[in-house]
Amino acid sequence: MMNAGMTISPADPEFERIADTLGRFLDDLDERNQRIVYKTEASFREFCAYAVQSIAASLGYTLTDIAEFIKDMGASWSEGWRSGRDRARRASLRYRGGV
Amino acid sequence: VGLWDRLKPDLEQRLRETNPHLSETQVRQISDNLEAEIESQPPPRVAFIGVTGVGKSSTLNALFNAGADISHSVACTQSPVERKFTAREYMGAKGSIVVFDMPGIGEDIESDERHYAAYEKVLPDVDVAVWIFPAEHREMTPTQHALIRISRSLGPKITERMVFALNKVDLLHPGPEHWNPHANMPSDEQVRYMRERSADITRKIRQVVPWSGEVVPYSATRRYRLPHLMDTILDSAAKNRAWLFGARAVIADFRELVDPRLLKAAEQARTKMDR
């Protein structure tokens, strides 16, 4: 690893190795950011599902399929996780293409 | 609110599909009430526990304000017990967060007793408590005593909402001069030491309380592994409250502190790996 005070350029013998290490770290970083997005959404959907149940009851409406509603949200969450990963991956590829 | 704007059409559609007996007016009424319910949710409450200088403020700034100082805050309405420490509502880039600034322990027995009492009062009332350890010190005995006390008085489940983190990993052994400023990453030796320190802290916590998590090493000022910290915070919050943190997260961008040439090469290396 290079240390403070040193400069770095592509001609440096360490450059490629450091770039590879950084690249692996960026993979990890992006994965974490995706997880934050989808955990946030999953939590929000769960909150909404139970809030809807409570609101409907207070308004005097019967939600016969609230269990299904919540279950569907769970399915949406896992689908969202997968499709979100794909979206992020595509976006990442586009970004790289523009570098 | 951004979440609601994005997900509202989907949620309404699901409500219609799963409850076809509802009229459109009724669906709208439920939706309007839900929006009001979302807007009325109290902000997330987080306790930052740690000794002076451990980086509580910089962590707050790095997670909720892209690294910039959150200068505007107001004192929260506090109970008599809460007046013993700082509780303020901060306005981050995407909304407010109630922050309890909790002192670290290990100063002396008398102070520690006061701090234990403060922990016992505050911890049941926060969504998440982030316990921050300084990278430079290895002393864990005071923390172990505190955890034993807290666990006995509040029950062992209290640890489920705790995040244990190791800040300032850029200062770790062999020293800050080993941090790579171009990649904004630790040297191989620092990485090894970071893993050892994290594992050591994890082991010492597990010696005294039932806790299955992992210590999160990070650096707030270097913006290193901040998403890892936020991800762990989301895991530790109650499922129906975690979104309040995620919706307010504006995490300081690690990439901004990386040498652009190196960043470009790293992104190209990732592309090659994908192929």
mmCIF file of C-alpha atoms in Angstrom:
data_model
loop_
_atom_site.group_PDB
_atom_site.id
_atom_site.type_symbol
_atom_site.label_atom_id
_atom_site.label_comp_id
_atom_site.label_asym_id
_atom_site.label_seq_id
_atom_site.Cartn_x
_atom_site.Cartn_y
_atom_site.Cartn_z
ATOM 1 C CA MET A 1 0.000 0.000 0.000
ATOM 2 C CA MET A 2 1.126 3.511 -0.707
ATOM 3 C CA ASN A 3 1.273 5.943 2.113
ATOM 4 C CA ALA A 4 0.592 9.615 2.726
ATOM 5 C CA GLY A 5 2.780 12.044 0.893
ATOM 6 C CA MET A 6 3.341 9.731 -2.045
ATOM 7 C CA THR A 7 1.832 10.383 -5.435
ATOM 8 C CA ILE A 8 0.250 7.733 -7.583
ATOM 9 C CA SER A 9 -0.053 7.292 -11.320
ATOM 10 C CA PRO A 10 -0.975 4.461 -13.687
ATOM 11 C CA ALA A 11 2.752 3.946 -14.278
ATOM 12 C CA ASP A 12 3.225 3.004 -10.655
ATOM 13 C CA PRO A 13 3.773 -0.762 -10.194
ATOM 14 C CA GLU A 14 1.310 -0.742 -7.284
ATOM 15 C CA PHE A 15 -1.384 1.148 -9.195
ATOM 16 C CA GLU A 16 -3.170 -1.866 -10.657
ATOM 17 C CA ARG A 17 -3.137 -3.860 -7.440
ATOM 18 C CA ILE A 18 -4.568 -0.937 -5.482
ATOM 19 C CA ALA A 19 -7.206 -0.358 -8.168
ATOM 20 C CA ASP A 20 -8.255 -4.019 -7.912
ATOM 21 C CA THR A 21 -8.504 -3.799 -4.129
ATOM 22 C CA LEU A 22 -10.493 -0.582 -4.409
ATOM 23 C CA GLY A 23 -12.755 -2.168 -7.019
ATOM 24 C CA ARG A 24 -13.608 -5.035 -4.684
ATOM 25 C CA PHE A 25 -14.331 -2.575 -1.915
ATOM 26 C CA LEU A 26 -16.623 -0.578 -4.209
ATOM 27 C CA ASP A 27 -18.531 -3.788 -4.974
ATOM 28 C CA ASP A 28 -19.058 -4.267 -1.262
ATOM 29 C CA LEU A 29 -20.007 -0.623 -0.772
ATOM 30 C CA ASP A 30 -22.582 -0.659 -3.556
ATOM 31 C CA GLU A 31 -24.063 -3.885 -2.242
ATOM 32 C CA ARG A 32 -24.512 -2.253 1.164
ATOM 33 C CA ASN A 33 -26.132 0.803 -0.353
ATOM 34 C CA GLN A 34 -28.585 -1.412 -2.198
ATOM 35 C CA ARG A 35 -29.413 -3.231 0.996
ATOM 36 C CA ILE A 36 -30.157 0.079 2.718
ATOM 37 C CA VAL A 37 -32.568 1.054 -0.047
ATOM 38 C CA TYR A 38 -34.451 -2.219 0.056
ATOM 39 C CA LYS A 39 -34.501 -2.636 3.810
ATOM 40 C CA THR A 40 -35.915 0.876 4.040
ATOM 41 C CA GLU A 41 -38.587 0.043 1.517
ATOM 42 C CA ALA A 42 -39.445 -3.259 3.186
ATOM 43 C CA SER A 43 -39.782 -1.587 6.561
ATOM 44 C CA PHE A 44 -41.935 1.158 5.055
ATOM 45 C CA ARG A 45 -44.225 -1.355 3.380
ATOM 46 C CA GLU A 46 -44.604 -3.251 6.620
ATOM 47 C CA PHE A 47 -45.457 -0.055 8.458
ATOM 48 C CA CYS A 48 -48.011 0.849 5.766
ATOM 49 C CA ALA A 49 -49.614 -2.581 5.828
ATOM 50 C CA TYR A 50 -50.360 -2.429 9.525
ATOM 51 C CA ALA A 51 -51.326 1.243 9.388
ATOM 52 C CA VAL A 52 -53.809 0.502 6.593
ATOM 53 C CA GLN A 53 -55.379 -2.213 8.697
ATOM 54 C CA SER A 54 -55.783 0.150 11.629
ATOM 55 C CA ILE A 55 -57.075 3.016 9.457
ATOM 56 C CA ALA A 56 -59.604 0.822 7.691
ATOM 57 C CA ALA A 57 -60.888 -0.453 11.028
ATOM 58 C CA SER A 58 -61.252 3.081 12.361
ATOM 59 C CA LEU A 59 -63.225 4.065 9.240
ATOM 60 C CA GLY A 60 -65.464 1.057 9.613
ATOM 61 C CA TYR A 61 -64.225 -0.750 6.482
ATOM 62 C CA THR A 62 -63.463 -4.408 6.457
ATOM 63 C CA LEU A 63 -60.277 -5.450 4.748
ATOM 64 C CA THR A 64 -60.963 -9.086 4.119
ATOM 65 C CA ASP A 65 -57.620 -9.735 2.558
ATOM 66 C CA ILE A 66 -55.256 -7.799 4.765
ATOM 67 C CA ALA A 67 -53.156 -10.913 5.366
ATOM 68 C CA GLU A 68 -52.827 -11.343 1.632
ATOM 69 C CA PHE A 69 -52.081 -7.655 1.266
ATOM 70 C CA ILE A 70 -49.160 -7.966 3.689
ATOM 71 C CA LYS A 71 -48.024 -11.221 2.136
ATOM 72 C CA ASP A 72 -48.066 -9.627 -1.279
ATOM 73 C CA MET A 73 -45.922 -6.848 0.056
ATOM 74 C CA GLY A 74 -43.448 -9.402 1.330
ATOM 75 C CA ALA A 75 -43.313 -10.959 -2.113
ATOM 76 C CA SER A 76 -42.876 -7.528 -3.619
ATOM 77 C CA TRP A 77 -40.022 -6.929 -1.221
ATOM 78 C CA SER A 78 -38.085 -9.985 -2.314
ATOM 79 C CA GLU A 79 -38.826 -9.292 -5.967
ATOM 80 C CA GLY A 80 -37.826 -5.690 -5.427
ATOM 81 C CA TRP A 81 -34.572 -6.809 -3.900
ATOM 82 C CA ARG A 82 -33.710 -8.864 -6.947
ATOM 83 C CA SER A 83 -34.914 -6.387 -9.545
ATOM 84 C CA GLY A 84 -33.282 -3.577 -7.604
ATOM 85 C CA ARG A 85 -29.980 -5.340 -7.731
ATOM 86 C CA ASP A 86 -30.397 -5.697 -11.462
ATOM 87 C CA ARG A 87 -31.295 -2.018 -11.807
ATOM 88 C CA ALA A 88 -28.296 -0.964 -9.750
ATOM 89 C CA ARG A 89 -26.066 -3.227 -11.776
ATOM 90 C CA ARG A 90 -27.296 -1.788 -15.048
ATOM 91 C CA ALA A 91 -26.878 1.755 -13.724
ATOM 92 C CA SER A 92 -23.395 0.895 -12.575
ATOM 93 C CA LEU A 93 -22.513 -0.449 -16.007
ATOM 94 C CA ARG A 94 -23.847 2.692 -17.652
ATOM 95 C CA TYR A 95 -21.776 4.788 -15.278
ATOM 96 C CA ARG A 96 -18.665 2.831 -16.106
ATOM 97 C CA GLY A 97 -19.372 3.212 -19.789
ATOM 98 C CA GLY A 98 -19.295 6.968 -19.347
ATOM 99 C CA VAL A 99 -15.961 7.068 -17.556
ATOM 100 C CA VAL B 1 -42.130 11.427 2.183
ATOM 101 C CA GLY B 2 -40.076 10.501 -0.866
ATOM 102 C CA LEU B 3 -40.836 6.876 -0.107
ATOM 103 C CA TRP B 4 -44.554 7.617 -0.043
ATOM 104 C CA ASP B 5 -44.458 9.461 -3.361
ATOM 105 C CA ARG B 6 -42.654 6.539 -4.940
ATOM 106 C CA LEU B 7 -44.706 3.726 -3.461
ATOM 107 C CA LYS B 8 -48.155 5.291 -3.210
ATOM 108 C CA PRO B 9 -49.432 4.089 -6.623
ATOM 109 C CA ASP B 10 -48.264 0.540 -5.911
ATOM 110 C CA LEU B 11 -49.753 0.447 -2.405
ATOM 111 C CA GLU B 12 -53.089 1.811 -3.618
ATOM 112 C CA GLN B 13 -53.176 -0.686 -6.448
ATOM 113 C CA ARG B 14 -52.515 -3.575 -4.073
ATOM 114 C CA LEU B 15 -55.263 -2.334 -1.802
ATOM 115 C CA ARG B 16 -57.699 -2.327 -4.731
ATOM 116 C CA GLU B 17 -56.634 -5.752 -5.972
ATOM 117 C CA THR B 18 -56.772 -7.490 -2.606
ATOM 118 C CA ASN B 19 -59.982 -5.761 -1.521
ATOM 119 C CA PRO B 20 -62.198 -5.415 -4.594
ATOM 120 C CA HIS B 21 -65.216 -4.671 -2.421
ATOM 121 C CA LEU B 22 -63.776 -1.235 -1.552
ATOM 122 C CA SER B 23 -65.021 1.686 -3.614
ATOM 123 C CA GLU B 24 -62.542 4.092 -5.174
ATOM 124 C CA THR B 25 -63.617 6.726 -2.642
ATOM 125 C CA GLN B 26 -62.878 4.341 0.211
ATOM 126 C CA VAL B 27 -59.454 3.483 -1.225
ATOM 127 C CA ARG B 28 -58.664 7.194 -1.516
ATOM 128 C CA GLN B 29 -59.866 7.805 2.019
ATOM 129 C CA ILE B 30 -57.603 5.062 3.381
ATOM 130 C CA SER B 31 -54.727 6.363 1.293
ATOM 131 C CA ASP B 32 -55.181 9.949 2.531
ATOM 132 C CA ASN B 33 -55.291 8.751 6.125
ATOM 133 C CA LEU B 34 -52.206 6.640 5.575
ATOM 134 C CA GLU B 35 -50.329 9.651 4.215
ATOM 135 C CA ALA B 36 -51.304 11.645 7.303
ATOM 136 C CA GLU B 37 -50.182 8.758 9.510
ATOM 137 C CA ILE B 38 -46.805 8.647 7.752
ATOM 138 C CA GLU B 39 -46.317 12.383 8.134
ATOM 139 C CA SER B 40 -47.199 12.251 11.816
ATOM 140 C CA GLN B 41 -44.617 9.627 12.676
ATOM 141 C CA PRO B 42 -42.157 10.907 15.264
ATOM 142 C CA PRO B 43 -38.584 11.178 13.996
ATOM 143 C CA PRO B 44 -36.151 8.345 14.626
ATOM 144 C CA ARG B 45 -34.465 8.422 18.005
ATOM 145 C CA VAL B 46 -30.861 7.401 18.259
ATOM 146 C CA ALA B 47 -28.443 7.394 21.188
ATOM 147 C CA PHE B 48 -24.771 7.833 20.456
ATOM 148 C CA ILE B 49 -22.752 6.444 23.339
ATOM 149 C CA GLY B 50 -19.059 7.105 23.635
ATOM 150 C CA VAL B 51 -16.315 9.064 25.303
ATOM 151 C CA THR B 52 -15.604 12.648 24.312
ATOM 152 C CA GLY B 53 -13.750 12.818 21.020
ATOM 153 C CA VAL B 54 -14.836 9.397 19.795
ATOM 154 C CA GLY B 55 -16.584 11.004 16.844
ATOM 155 C CA LYS B 56 -20.285 11.056 17.724
ATOM 156 C CA SER B 57 -20.968 14.343 15.926
ATOM 157 C CA SER B 58 -18.957 13.429 12.862
ATOM 158 C CA THR B 59 -20.814 10.112 12.688
ATOM 159 C CA LEU B 60 -24.163 11.909 12.834
ATOM 160 C CA ASN B 61 -23.053 14.314 10.099
ATOM 161 C CA ALA B 62 -21.659 11.519 7.943
ATOM 162 C CA LEU B 63 -24.819 9.413 8.105
ATOM 163 C CA PHE B 64 -27.539 12.034 7.830
ATOM 164 C CA ASN B 65 -26.026 15.137 6.245
ATOM 165 C CA ALA B 66 -23.515 13.960 3.621
ATOM 166 C CA GLY B 67 -20.669 14.783 5.989
ATOM 167 C CA ALA B 68 -21.523 18.460 6.406
ATOM 168 C CA ASP B 69 -22.030 19.893 9.886
ATOM 169 C CA ILE B 70 -25.597 19.775 11.096
ATOM 170 C CA SER B 71 -25.531 23.170 12.695
ATOM 171 C CA HIS B 72 -29.238 23.633 13.288
ATOM 172 C CA SER B 73 -30.716 21.785 16.222
ATOM 173 C CA VAL B 74 -33.249 22.392 18.935
ATOM 174 C CA ALA B 75 -33.332 21.030 22.443
ATOM 175 C CA CYS B 76 -36.000 18.388 22.809
ATOM 176 C CA THR B 77 -38.658 18.522 25.445
ATOM 177 C CA GLN B 78 -37.007 16.557 28.152
ATOM 178 C CA SER B 79 -38.090 14.732 31.241
ATOM 179 C CA PRO B 80 -36.178 15.558 34.433
ATOM 180 C CA VAL B 81 -34.015 12.486 33.866
ATOM 181 C CA GLU B 82 -33.236 13.433 30.284
ATOM 182 C CA ARG B 83 -31.884 16.796 31.443
ATOM 183 C CA LYS B 84 -28.850 14.970 32.749
ATOM 184 C CA PHE B 85 -27.524 14.645 29.222
ATOM 185 C CA THR B 86 -27.971 16.203 25.813
ATOM 186 C CA ALA B 87 -31.018 15.333 23.747
ATOM 187 C CA ARG B 88 -31.494 17.413 20.652
ATOM 188 C CA GLU B 89 -33.502 17.262 17.475
ATOM 189 C CA TYR B 90 -31.234 17.738 14.477
ATOM 190 C CA MET B 91 -32.370 18.688 11.016
ATOM 191 C CA GLY B 92 -30.481 16.483 8.584
ATOM 192 C CA ALA B 93 -30.582 16.828 4.814
ATOM 193 C CA LYS B 94 -33.742 14.693 4.608
ATOM 194 C CA GLY B 95 -35.479 15.322 7.884
ATOM 195 C CA SER B 96 -35.076 15.487 11.601
ATOM 196 C CA ILE B 97 -33.441 12.989 13.934
ATOM 197 C CA VAL B 98 -33.620 13.016 17.703
ATOM 198 C CA VAL B 99 -30.152 12.382 19.067
ATOM 199 C CA PHE B 100 -29.222 11.507 22.616
ATOM 200 C CA ASP B 101 -25.596 12.318 23.224
ATOM 201 C CA MET B 102 -24.636 9.820 25.899
ATOM 202 C CA PRO B 103 -21.341 10.012 27.762
ATOM 203 C CA GLY B 104 -18.882 7.198 27.659
ATOM 204 C CA ILE B 105 -17.829 5.425 30.795
ATOM 205 C CA GLY B 106 -14.574 4.643 32.509
ATOM 206 C CA GLU B 107 -13.864 8.093 33.911
ATOM 207 C CA ASP B 108 -14.447 7.257 37.576
ATOM 208 C CA ILE B 109 -16.863 5.202 39.704
ATOM 209 C CA GLU B 110 -19.101 8.114 40.680
ATOM 210 C CA SER B 111 -19.510 9.366 37.131
ATOM 211 C CA ASP B 112 -20.033 5.862 35.836
ATOM 212 C CA GLU B 113 -22.914 5.332 38.269
ATOM 213 C CA ARG B 114 -24.626 8.453 36.927
ATOM 214 C CA HIS B 115 -24.041 7.301 33.390
ATOM 215 C CA TYR B 116 -25.439 3.833 34.058
ATOM 216 C CA ALA B 117 -28.609 5.489 35.364
ATOM 217 C CA ALA B 118 -28.797 7.631 32.239
ATOM 218 C CA TYR B 119 -28.376 4.598 29.980
ATOM 219 C CA GLU B 120 -31.128 2.757 31.830
ATOM 220 C CA LYS B 121 -33.522 5.664 31.356
ATOM 221 C CA VAL B 122 -32.754 6.441 27.738
ATOM 222 C CA LEU B 123 -32.103 3.107 26.059
ATOM 223 C CA PRO B 124 -35.675 1.785 26.334
ATOM 224 C CA ASP B 125 -36.855 4.979 24.656
ATOM 225 C CA VAL B 126 -34.638 5.033 21.567
ATOM 226 C CA ASP B 127 -34.935 3.124 18.313
ATOM 227 C CA VAL B 128 -31.239 2.386 18.148
ATOM 228 C CA ALA B 129 -28.228 2.955 20.388
ATOM 229 C CA VAL B 130 -24.900 3.261 18.599
ATOM 230 C CA TRP B 131 -22.084 2.471 21.001
ATOM 231 C CA ILE B 132 -18.906 3.896 19.523
ATOM 232 C CA PHE B 133 -15.472 2.674 20.539
ATOM 233 C CA PRO B 134 -12.330 4.663 19.901
ATOM 234 C CA ALA B 135 -9.812 2.935 17.695
ATOM 235 C CA GLU B 136 -6.896 3.971 19.861
ATOM 236 C CA HIS B 137 -7.912 2.347 23.163
ATOM 237 C CA ARG B 138 -8.334 -1.319 24.003
ATOM 238 C CA GLU B 139 -9.891 -0.971 27.461
ATOM 239 C CA MET B 140 -13.166 -2.934 27.494
ATOM 240 C CA THR B 141 -13.770 -3.644 31.190
ATOM 241 C CA PRO B 142 -15.904 -0.515 31.868
ATOM 242 C CA THR B 143 -18.041 -1.303 28.827
ATOM 243 C CA GLN B 144 -18.494 -4.887 29.967
ATOM 244 C CA HIS B 145 -19.597 -3.691 33.427
ATOM 245 C CA ALA B 146 -22.045 -1.263 31.838
ATOM 246 C CA LEU B 147 -23.501 -3.932 29.567
ATOM 247 C CA ILE B 148 -23.973 -6.299 32.495
ATOM 248 C CA ARG B 149 -25.791 -3.582 34.429
ATOM 249 C CA ILE B 150 -27.970 -2.585 31.497
ATOM 250 C CA SER B 151 -28.802 -6.163 30.636
ATOM 251 C CA ARG B 152 -29.791 -6.933 34.229
ATOM 252 C CA SER B 153 -31.983 -3.890 34.658
ATOM 253 C CA LEU B 154 -33.569 -3.703 31.189
ATOM 254 C CA GLY B 155 -33.414 -7.337 30.144
ATOM 255 C CA PRO B 156 -31.083 -8.979 27.653
ATOM 256 C CA LYS B 157 -33.299 -8.094 24.680
ATOM 257 C CA ILE B 158 -32.162 -4.487 24.974
ATOM 258 C CA THR B 159 -28.977 -5.476 23.158
ATOM 259 C CA GLU B 160 -31.033 -6.167 20.027
ATOM 260 C CA ARG B 161 -31.307 -2.433 19.422
ATOM 261 C CA MET B 162 -27.620 -1.796 20.019
ATOM 262 C CA VAL B 163 -25.016 -1.233 17.354
ATOM 263 C CA PHE B 164 -21.394 -1.526 18.387
ATOM 264 C CA ALA B 165 -18.988 0.331 16.162
ATOM 265 C CA LEU B 166 -15.283 1.078 15.978
ATOM 266 C CA ASN B 167 -14.624 4.580 14.648
ATOM 267 C CA LYS B 168 -11.429 6.182 13.358
ATOM 268 C CA VAL B 169 -10.022 3.009 11.865
ATOM 269 C CA ASP B 170 -7.741 5.248 9.810
ATOM 270 C CA LEU B 171 -5.760 5.783 13.008
ATOM 271 C CA LEU B 172 -5.311 2.096 13.735
ATOM 272 C CA HIS B 173 -1.991 0.332 14.119
ATOM 273 C CA PRO B 174 0.605 0.711 12.613
ATOM 274 C CA GLY B 175 -0.578 4.344 12.437
ATOM 275 C CA PRO B 176 -2.385 6.958 10.343
ATOM 276 C CA GLU B 177 0.545 7.240 7.938
ATOM 277 C CA HIS B 178 -0.400 3.748 6.726
ATOM 278 C CA TRP B 179 -3.795 4.916 5.475
ATOM 279 C CA ASN B 180 -3.731 5.146 1.696
ATOM 280 C CA PRO B 181 -4.990 8.656 0.875
ATOM 281 C CA HIS B 182 -5.316 7.889 -2.845
ATOM 282 C CA ALA B 183 -7.560 4.871 -2.471
ATOM 283 C CA ASN B 184 -8.933 6.242 0.822
ATOM 284 C CA MET B 185 -8.447 2.803 2.277
ATOM 285 C CA PRO B 186 -6.438 1.157 5.034
ATOM 286 C CA SER B 187 -3.156 -0.583 4.347
ATOM 287 C CA ASP B 188 -3.170 -4.387 4.375
ATOM 288 C CA GLU B 189 -1.679 -4.280 7.841
ATOM 289 C CA GLN B 190 -4.360 -1.903 9.096
ATOM 290 C CA VAL B 191 -7.038 -4.166 7.633
ATOM 291 C CA ARG B 192 -5.612 -7.115 9.550
ATOM 292 C CA TYR B 193 -5.500 -5.103 12.743
ATOM 293 C CA MET B 194 -9.014 -3.720 12.137
ATOM 294 C CA ARG B 195 -10.364 -7.254 11.859
ATOM 295 C CA GLU B 196 -8.534 -8.343 14.991
ATOM 296 C CA ARG B 197 -9.798 -5.355 16.983
ATOM 297 C CA SER B 198 -13.368 -5.829 15.789
ATOM 298 C CA ALA B 199 -13.290 -9.532 16.591
ATOM 299 C CA ASP B 200 -11.799 -8.809 20.005
ATOM 300 C CA ILE B 201 -14.515 -6.283 20.873
ATOM 301 C CA THR B 202 -17.206 -8.621 19.560
ATOM 302 C CA ARG B 203 -15.851 -11.451 21.712
ATOM 303 C CA LYS B 204 -15.734 -9.278 24.829
ATOM 304 C CA ILE B 205 -19.296 -8.073 24.351
ATOM 305 C CA ARG B 206 -20.477 -11.648 23.904
ATOM 306 C CA GLN B 207 -18.702 -12.613 27.113
ATOM 307 C CA VAL B 208 -21.203 -10.546 29.096
ATOM 308 C CA VAL B 209 -24.439 -10.227 27.099
ATOM 309 C CA PRO B 210 -26.296 -12.343 24.566
ATOM 310 C CA TRP B 211 -25.550 -10.548 21.343
ATOM 311 C CA SER B 212 -25.171 -12.083 17.904
ATOM 312 C CA GLY B 213 -24.057 -9.024 15.960
ATOM 313 C CA GLU B 214 -20.664 -7.963 14.698
ATOM 314 C CA VAL B 215 -18.772 -4.806 15.540
ATOM 315 C CA VAL B 216 -18.767 -2.380 12.612
ATOM 316 C CA PRO B 217 -15.379 -0.802 11.920
ATOM 317 C CA TYR B 218 -15.601 2.526 10.069
ATOM 318 C CA SER B 219 -14.201 6.018 9.784
ATOM 319 C CA ALA B 220 -16.646 8.912 9.779
ATOM 320 C CA THR B 221 -14.122 11.494 8.640
ATOM 321 C CA ARG B 222 -12.721 9.241 5.885
ATOM 322 C CA ARG B 223 -16.283 8.186 4.929
ATOM 323 C CA TYR B 224 -15.060 4.617 5.068
ATOM 324 C CA ARG B 225 -17.669 1.822 5.514
ATOM 325 C CA LEU B 226 -20.477 4.233 6.381
ATOM 326 C CA PRO B 227 -23.094 2.227 4.439
ATOM 327 C CA HIS B 228 -22.068 -0.780 6.532
ATOM 328 C CA LEU B 229 -22.864 1.207 9.656
ATOM 329 C CA MET B 230 -26.219 2.419 8.338
ATOM 330 C CA ASP B 231 -27.122 -1.090 7.183
ATOM 331 C CA THR B 232 -26.477 -2.363 10.708
ATOM 332 C CA ILE B 233 -28.556 0.456 12.192
ATOM 333 C CA LEU B 234 -31.478 -0.591 9.996
ATOM 334 C CA ASP B 235 -31.078 -4.178 11.182
ATOM 335 C CA SER B 236 -31.166 -3.066 14.797
ATOM 336 C CA ALA B 237 -34.241 -0.834 14.587
ATOM 337 C CA ALA B 238 -37.738 -2.267 14.914
ATOM 338 C CA LYS B 239 -39.034 -3.475 11.557
ATOM 339 C CA ASN B 240 -41.809 -0.889 11.418
ATOM 340 C CA ARG B 241 -39.423 1.969 12.362
ATOM 341 C CA ALA B 242 -36.282 1.183 10.369
ATOM 342 C CA TRP B 243 -37.596 3.092 7.342
ATOM 343 C CA LEU B 244 -37.449 6.319 9.338
ATOM 344 C CA PHE B 245 -33.659 5.990 9.422
ATOM 345 C CA GLY B 246 -33.319 4.851 5.832
ATOM 346 C CA ALA B 247 -35.519 7.675 4.556
ATOM 347 C CA ARG B 248 -33.327 10.247 6.302
ATOM 348 C CA ALA B 249 -29.967 8.696 5.435
ATOM 349 C CA VAL B 250 -27.748 10.983 3.358
ATOM 350 C CA ILE B 251 -24.460 9.174 3.633
ATOM 351 C CA ALA B 252 -21.231 11.025 2.959
ATOM 352 C CA ASP B 253 -19.830 9.821 -0.357
ATOM 353 C CA PHE B 254 -16.721 7.675 -0.029
ATOM 354 C CA ARG B 255 -15.858 8.112 -3.701
ATOM 355 C CA GLU B 256 -15.378 11.872 -3.314
ATOM 356 C CA LEU B 257 -12.242 11.187 -1.262
ATOM 357 C CA VAL B 258 -10.684 8.784 -3.769
ATOM 358 C CA ASP B 259 -8.098 9.853 -6.363
ATOM 359 C CA PRO B 260 -10.154 10.198 -9.589
ATOM 360 C CA ARG B 261 -7.595 8.307 -11.682
ATOM 361 C CA LEU B 262 -7.563 5.448 -9.248
ATOM 362 C CA LEU B 263 -11.354 5.475 -9.036
ATOM 363 C CA LYS B 264 -11.608 5.250 -12.809
ATOM 364 C CA ALA B 265 -9.160 2.339 -12.884
ATOM 365 C CA ALA B 266 -11.069 0.574 -10.099
ATOM 366 C CA GLU B 267 -14.387 0.963 -11.923
ATOM 367 C CA GLN B 268 -12.783 -0.401 -15.096
ATOM 368 C CA ALA B 269 -11.414 -3.349 -13.131
ATOM 369 C CA ARG B 270 -14.962 -4.070 -11.906
ATOM 370 C CA THR B 271 -16.247 -4.001 -15.474
ATOM 371 C CA LYS B 272 -13.616 -6.535 -16.507
ATOM 372 C CA MET B 273 -14.579 -8.768 -13.588
ATOM 373 C CA ASP B 274 -18.228 -8.612 -14.657
ATOM 374 C CA ARG B 275 -17.306 -9.785 -18.118
#
